[in-house]
PDB file of C-alpha atoms in Angstrom:
ATOM      1  CA  MET A   1      93.304  46.376 -30.391  1.00  0.00           C
ATOM      2  CA  ASP A   2      90.853  45.732 -32.827  1.00  0.00           C
ATOM      3  CA  LYS A   3      90.903  42.160 -32.508  1.00  0.00           C
ATOM      4  CA  ILE A   4      89.592  42.142 -28.918  1.00  0.00           C
ATOM      5  CA  PRO A   5      86.248  41.909 -28.660  1.00  0.00           C
ATOM      6  CA  SER A   6      84.003  44.654 -26.599  1.00  0.00           C
ATOM      7  CA  ARG A   7      82.382  43.753 -23.256  1.00  0.00           C
ATOM      8  CA  TRP A   8      78.533  43.313 -22.827  1.00  0.00           C
ATOM      9  CA  ASP A   9      76.872  47.016 -21.983  1.00  0.00           C
ATOM     10  CA  ALA A  10      73.676  47.077 -20.646  1.00  0.00           C
ATOM     11  CA  ASN A  11      72.818  50.055 -23.127  1.00  0.00           C
ATOM     12  CA  GLN A  12      73.560  48.098 -26.212  1.00  0.00           C
ATOM     13  CA  ALA A  13      71.583  45.073 -24.676  1.00  0.00           C
ATOM     14  CA  LYS A  14      68.623  47.201 -23.932  1.00  0.00           C
ATOM     15  CA  VAL A  15      68.458  48.687 -27.802  1.00  0.00           C
ATOM     16  CA  ILE A  16      68.982  44.828 -29.519  1.00  0.00           C
ATOM     17  CA  THR A  17      66.335  43.525 -27.200  1.00  0.00           C
ATOM     18  CA  ASP A  18      63.838  46.584 -28.293  1.00  0.00           C
ATOM     19  CA  LEU A  19      65.185  45.988 -32.003  1.00  0.00           C
ATOM     20  CA  ARG A  20      64.106  42.427 -31.647  1.00  0.00           C
ATOM     21  CA  GLN A  21      60.780  43.280 -29.918  1.00  0.00           C
ATOM     22  CA  GLN A  22      60.189  45.899 -32.802  1.00  0.00           C
ATOM     23  CA  ALA A  23      61.061  43.508 -35.845  1.00  0.00           C
ATOM     24  CA  LEU A  24      58.895  40.607 -34.099  1.00  0.00           C
ATOM     25  CA  THR A  25      55.798  43.020 -33.863  1.00  0.00           C
ATOM     26  CA  PHE A  26      56.115  44.338 -37.051  1.00  0.00           C
ATOM     27  CA  ASP A  27      52.316  44.495 -38.327  1.00  0.00           C
ATOM     28  CA  CYS A  28      52.520  44.450 -42.558  1.00  0.00           C
ATOM     29  CA  ALA A  29      48.667  45.706 -42.296  1.00  0.00           C
ATOM     30  CA  LYS A  30      49.533  48.847 -40.173  1.00  0.00           C
ATOM     31  CA  ASP A  31      51.698  51.693 -41.507  1.00  0.00           C
ATOM     32  CA  GLN A  32      54.815  50.055 -42.717  1.00  0.00           C
ATOM     33  CA  LEU A  33      56.922  53.079 -43.036  1.00  0.00           C
ATOM     34  CA  ALA A  34      56.313  54.382 -39.711  1.00  0.00           C
ATOM     35  CA  GLN A  35      57.009  51.107 -38.155  1.00  0.00           C
ATOM     36  CA  LEU A  36      60.622  51.144 -40.403  1.00  0.00           C
ATOM     37  CA  LYS A  37      60.912  54.721 -39.147  1.00  0.00           C
ATOM     38  CA  VAL A  38      60.857  53.402 -35.865  1.00  0.00           C
ATOM     39  CA  ILE A  39      63.400  50.529 -36.268  1.00  0.00           C
ATOM     40  CA  GLN A  40      65.810  52.691 -38.176  1.00  0.00           C
ATOM     41  CA  SER A  41      65.734  55.231 -35.113  1.00  0.00           C
ATOM     42  CA  SER A  42      66.387  52.320 -32.775  1.00  0.00           C
ATOM     43  CA  LEU A  43      69.388  51.413 -35.517  1.00  0.00           C
ATOM     44  CA  GLN A  44      70.913  54.584 -35.898  1.00  0.00           C
ATOM     45  CA  TRP A  45      70.687  54.893 -31.436  1.00  0.00           C
ATOM     46  CA  PHE A  46      73.229  51.782 -31.562  1.00  0.00           C
ATOM     47  CA  HIS A  47      75.435  53.100 -34.485  1.00  0.00           C
ATOM     48  CA  LEU A  48      75.950  56.445 -32.396  1.00  0.00           C
ATOM     49  CA  TYR A  49      76.380  54.823 -29.364  1.00  0.00           C
ATOM     50  CA  SER A  50      78.546  52.114 -30.500  1.00  0.00           C
ATOM     51  CA  GLU A  51      80.205  54.554 -32.511  1.00  0.00           C
ATOM     52  CA  SER A  52      81.108  57.191 -29.444  1.00  0.00           C
ATOM     53  CA  LYS A  53      81.828  53.814 -27.396  1.00  0.00           C
ATOM     54  CA  LYS A  54      84.075  52.843 -30.086  1.00  0.00           C
ATOM     55  CA  THR A  55      82.541  49.427 -30.209  1.00  0.00           C
ATOM     56  CA  LYS A  56      82.519  49.058 -33.542  1.00  0.00           C
ATOM     57  CA  ASP A  57      82.764  45.134 -33.536  1.00  0.00           C
ATOM     58  CA  VAL A  58      78.890  44.974 -32.093  1.00  0.00           C
ATOM     59  CA  ASP A  59      77.730  47.983 -34.022  1.00  0.00           C
ATOM     60  CA  LYS A  60      78.968  45.641 -37.181  1.00  0.00           C
ATOM     61  CA  LEU A  61      76.985  43.127 -36.145  1.00  0.00           C
ATOM     62  CA  LEU A  62      73.810  45.028 -37.355  1.00  0.00           C
ATOM     63  CA  ASP A  63      74.976  46.298 -41.142  1.00  0.00           C
ATOM     64  CA  THR A  64      72.733  43.341 -42.623  1.00  0.00           C
ATOM     65  CA  VAL A  65      69.392  44.500 -40.511  1.00  0.00           C
ATOM     66  CA  ARG A  66      70.213  48.271 -41.874  1.00  0.00           C
ATOM     67  CA  GLY A  67      70.279  46.919 -45.270  1.00  0.00           C
ATOM     68  CA  THR A  68      67.310  44.789 -45.068  1.00  0.00           C
ATOM     69  CA  VAL A  69      65.471  47.937 -43.249  1.00  0.00           C
ATOM     70  CA  ASN A  70      66.632  50.586 -45.761  1.00  0.00           C
ATOM     71  CA  GLU A  71      65.746  48.555 -49.021  1.00  0.00           C
ATOM     72  CA  PHE A  72      62.262  47.919 -47.772  1.00  0.00           C
ATOM     73  CA  SER A  73      62.011  51.515 -46.547  1.00  0.00           C
ATOM     74  CA  LYS A  74      62.863  52.652 -50.109  1.00  0.00           C
ATOM     75  CA  ARG A  75      60.082  50.889 -51.624  1.00  0.00           C
ATOM     76  CA  PRO A  76      57.194  52.326 -52.801  1.00  0.00           C
ATOM     77  CA  GLN A  77      54.960  51.882 -49.853  1.00  0.00           C
ATOM     78  CA  PRO A  78      52.957  49.524 -49.413  1.00  0.00           C
ATOM     79  CA  VAL A  79      54.411  46.884 -50.759  1.00  0.00           C
ATOM     80  CA  SER A  80      52.823  43.164 -51.303  1.00  0.00           C
ATOM     81  CA  ALA A  81      51.719  41.385 -48.125  1.00  0.00           C
ATOM     82  CA  ILE A  82      53.765  38.645 -49.309  1.00  0.00           C
ATOM     83  CA  TYR A  83      57.124  41.176 -49.556  1.00  0.00           C
ATOM     84  CA  CYS A  84      56.509  42.388 -46.504  1.00  0.00           C
ATOM     85  CA  ASP A  85      55.923  39.226 -44.982  1.00  0.00           C
ATOM     86  CA  ILE A  86      59.204  38.104 -46.167  1.00  0.00           C
ATOM     87  CA  LYS A  87      61.294  41.627 -45.208  1.00  0.00           C
ATOM     88  CA  ARG A  88      59.546  40.869 -41.729  1.00  0.00           C
ATOM     89  CA  LYS A  89      60.564  37.826 -41.208  1.00  0.00           C
ATOM     90  CA  LEU A  90      64.414  38.325 -42.488  1.00  0.00           C
ATOM     91  CA  MET A  91      64.289  41.404 -39.828  1.00  0.00           C
ATOM     92  CA  ILE A  92      63.412  38.887 -36.973  1.00  0.00           C
ATOM     93  CA  VAL A  93      66.165  36.335 -38.282  1.00  0.00           C
ATOM     94  CA  GLN A  94      68.956  39.049 -38.564  1.00  0.00           C
ATOM     95  CA  VAL A  95      68.426  41.138 -35.434  1.00  0.00           C
ATOM     96  CA  ASP A  96      67.874  37.730 -33.663  1.00  0.00           C
ATOM     97  CA  ILE A  97      71.354  36.314 -34.618  1.00  0.00           C
ATOM     98  CA  ALA A  98      73.073  40.104 -33.854  1.00  0.00           C
ATOM     99  CA  ALA A  99      71.270  39.617 -30.202  1.00  0.00           C
ATOM    100  CA  LYS A 100      72.898  36.855 -29.528  1.00  0.00           C
ATOM    101  CA  ALA A 101      76.076  37.487 -30.127  1.00  0.00           C
ATOM    102  CA  ILE A 102      75.361  41.048 -28.189  1.00  0.00           C
ATOM    103  CA  GLN A 103      74.135  39.386 -25.327  1.00  0.00           C
ATOM    104  CA  GLY A 104      76.392  36.319 -25.293  1.00  0.00           C
ATOM    105  CA  ARG A 105      79.049  39.201 -24.586  1.00  0.00           C
ATOM    106  CA  PHE A 106      80.782  39.139 -21.373  1.00  0.00           C
TER     107      PHE A 106
END
């Protein structure tokens, strides 16, 4: 049964859309750590919900995003503008890829 992909879920669809918005509106000129904590909270919610629902296939899609966010948040803050911009763009791309896969289920 682990090979069968999970079905579309309205709660996961909402949170992945929230994550896309959080990544897109990430502002390197503002408190970076506070913004990262919001993203981490959404990622944790998604993980706990997916774990409870037993949709590990979908949760695994966000492992790369979690790695990027965790590494970014462990850096001494604030980071340089260039580093922040690179990480912001990376988060946008990673969350967008995950969102297309999550939203594309039926």
